[in-house]
Amino acid sequence: MYSYIPAKDMARARQFYEGKLGFKPKEEVAGGVVYAFGRSTAGFLYPTPNAGTSQASQAFWSVDDVDREIAALKARGVVFEDYAMPGERSAAGAITAGGAKAAWFKDSEGNIMALIQTL
């Protein structure tokens, strides 16, 4: 999977993705930056005035332990969303329903991102 991540302000977005999420840039292309993720997946952060306009999740990362990732990202200043959804909520704030545990946050550009743990 190769996701496209829109950014209104590339410097601000890079600070979020590299500083708060800890991603390392793989290469810069056409004014944007590519980040390589696990299992041969990647994302392209690119400049556009349309960033943050979608009310749906832009991308999610499959992780082994959502609660552990929530704690690590909160320590770096990432703020998680609190959506009213059916399911059991963990102490860290993740929702468990339908065979998965999930948590959502917005990036610096207003894009909705998620962490998902398959149960």
CSV table of C-alpha atoms in Angstrom, one decimal:
chain,number,residue,atom,x,y,z
A,1,MET,CA,0.0,0.0,0.0
A,2,TYR,CA,1.2,3.5,-0.9
A,3,SER,CA,-0.8,6.2,0.8
A,4,TYR,CA,-0.9,9.9,-0.3
A,5,ILE,CA,-0.9,12.3,2.7
A,6,PRO,CA,-1.9,15.9,1.8
A,7,ALA,CA,-0.2,18.8,3.5
A,8,LYS,CA,-1.0,22.6,3.4
A,9,ASP,CA,2.3,23.4,5.0
A,10,MET,CA,5.1,21.0,4.2
A,11,ALA,CA,7.5,22.3,6.9
A,12,ARG,CA,4.9,21.9,9.6
A,13,ALA,CA,3.8,18.5,8.3
A,14,ARG,CA,7.4,17.2,8.1
A,15,GLN,CA,7.9,18.4,11.7
A,16,PHE,CA,4.9,16.4,12.7
A,17,TYR,CA,5.7,13.2,10.8
A,18,GLU,CA,9.4,13.2,11.5
A,19,GLY,CA,9.4,14.8,15.0
A,20,LYS,CA,6.2,13.4,16.6
A,21,LEU,CA,5.7,10.1,14.6
A,22,GLY,CA,9.4,9.4,14.2
A,23,PHE,CA,9.3,8.7,10.4
A,24,LYS,CA,12.6,8.9,8.5
A,25,PRO,CA,12.4,10.4,5.0
A,26,LYS,CA,13.4,8.0,2.2
A,27,GLU,CA,13.5,10.5,-0.6
A,28,GLU,CA,12.2,13.9,-1.7
A,29,VAL,CA,10.2,14.0,-4.9
A,30,ALA,CA,8.3,16.8,-6.7
A,31,GLY,CA,8.1,19.0,-3.6
A,32,GLY,CA,7.0,16.1,-1.4
A,33,VAL,CA,8.7,13.5,0.7
A,34,VAL,CA,8.4,9.7,0.7
A,35,TYR,CA,8.4,7.7,4.0
A,36,ALA,CA,8.9,4.0,4.0
A,37,PHE,CA,6.9,2.0,6.5
A,38,GLY,CA,6.9,-1.7,7.5
A,39,ARG,CA,6.1,-4.6,5.2
A,40,SER,CA,7.0,-2.8,2.0
A,41,THR,CA,4.4,0.0,2.5
A,42,ALA,CA,5.1,3.7,2.1
A,43,GLY,CA,3.5,7.1,2.1
A,44,PHE,CA,4.0,10.3,0.1
A,45,LEU,CA,3.5,13.6,1.9
A,46,TYR,CA,2.7,16.2,-0.7
A,47,PRO,CA,1.8,19.8,-0.9
A,48,THR,CA,-1.8,20.7,-1.6
A,49,PRO,CA,-4.3,23.3,-0.4
A,50,ASN,CA,-6.9,20.5,0.0
A,51,ALA,CA,-5.2,18.9,3.1
A,52,GLY,CA,-7.5,18.3,6.1
A,53,THR,CA,-10.8,18.5,4.1
A,54,SER,CA,-11.7,14.8,4.3
A,55,GLN,CA,-13.9,13.8,7.3
A,56,ALA,CA,-12.8,10.2,6.8
A,57,SER,CA,-9.6,8.4,7.8
A,58,GLN,CA,-6.8,9.1,5.3
A,59,ALA,CA,-4.6,6.1,6.3
A,60,PHE,CA,-4.0,3.7,9.1
A,61,TRP,CA,-1.0,1.8,10.4
A,62,SER,CA,-1.3,-1.8,11.5
A,63,VAL,CA,0.4,-2.2,14.8
A,64,ASP,CA,1.0,-5.0,17.3
A,65,ASP,CA,-0.2,-3.1,20.4
A,66,VAL,CA,-2.4,0.0,19.9
A,67,ASP,CA,-2.3,0.9,23.6
A,68,ARG,CA,1.5,0.9,23.7
A,69,GLU,CA,1.6,3.0,20.5
A,70,ILE,CA,-0.9,5.5,22.0
A,71,ALA,CA,1.2,5.9,25.1
A,72,ALA,CA,4.4,6.4,23.0
A,73,LEU,CA,2.8,8.9,20.7
A,74,LYS,CA,1.1,10.9,23.5
A,75,ALA,CA,4.5,11.2,25.1
A,76,ARG,CA,5.6,12.9,21.8
A,77,GLY,CA,2.6,15.3,21.9
A,78,VAL,CA,0.2,13.5,19.6
A,79,VAL,CA,-3.4,14.2,20.6
A,80,PHE,CA,-5.9,11.4,20.0
A,81,GLU,CA,-9.5,11.9,19.0
A,82,ASP,CA,-12.4,10.8,21.2
A,83,TYR,CA,-15.1,9.6,18.9
A,84,ALA,CA,-18.4,8.3,20.3
A,85,MET,CA,-18.4,4.8,18.8
A,86,PRO,CA,-19.8,1.4,20.0
A,87,GLY,CA,-17.3,-1.0,21.5
A,88,GLU,CA,-15.2,-1.3,24.6
A,89,ARG,CA,-12.8,1.5,25.3
A,90,SER,CA,-9.3,0.7,26.7
A,91,ALA,CA,-7.7,2.7,29.5
A,92,ALA,CA,-5.5,4.3,26.8
A,93,GLY,CA,-8.6,5.3,24.8
A,94,ALA,CA,-8.6,2.7,22.0
A,95,ILE,CA,-12.0,1.2,20.8
A,96,THR,CA,-12.4,-2.6,20.5
A,97,ALA,CA,-15.1,-3.7,18.1
A,98,GLY,CA,-15.4,-6.1,15.2
A,99,GLY,CA,-12.2,-8.0,15.8
A,100,ALA,CA,-9.9,-5.0,16.0
A,101,LYS,CA,-8.7,-2.3,18.4
A,102,ALA,CA,-8.3,1.2,16.9
A,103,ALA,CA,-7.4,4.8,17.8
A,104,TRP,CA,-7.5,7.9,15.7
A,105,PHE,CA,-5.5,11.2,15.7
A,106,LYS,CA,-5.3,14.2,13.4
A,107,ASP,CA,-2.0,15.2,11.9
A,108,SER,CA,-0.7,18.8,11.8
A,109,GLU,CA,-2.7,19.3,8.6
A,110,GLY,CA,-6.1,18.1,10.0
A,111,ASN,CA,-5.9,14.7,8.2
A,112,ILE,CA,-7.5,11.9,10.2
A,113,MET,CA,-5.1,9.0,10.8
A,114,ALA,CA,-5.5,5.7,12.7
A,115,LEU,CA,-3.7,2.9,14.4
A,116,ILE,CA,-5.3,-0.6,14.1
A,117,GLN,CA,-4.5,-3.8,16.0
A,118,THR,CA,-6.1,-7.0,14.7
A,119,LEU,CA,-7.3,-9.1,17.5
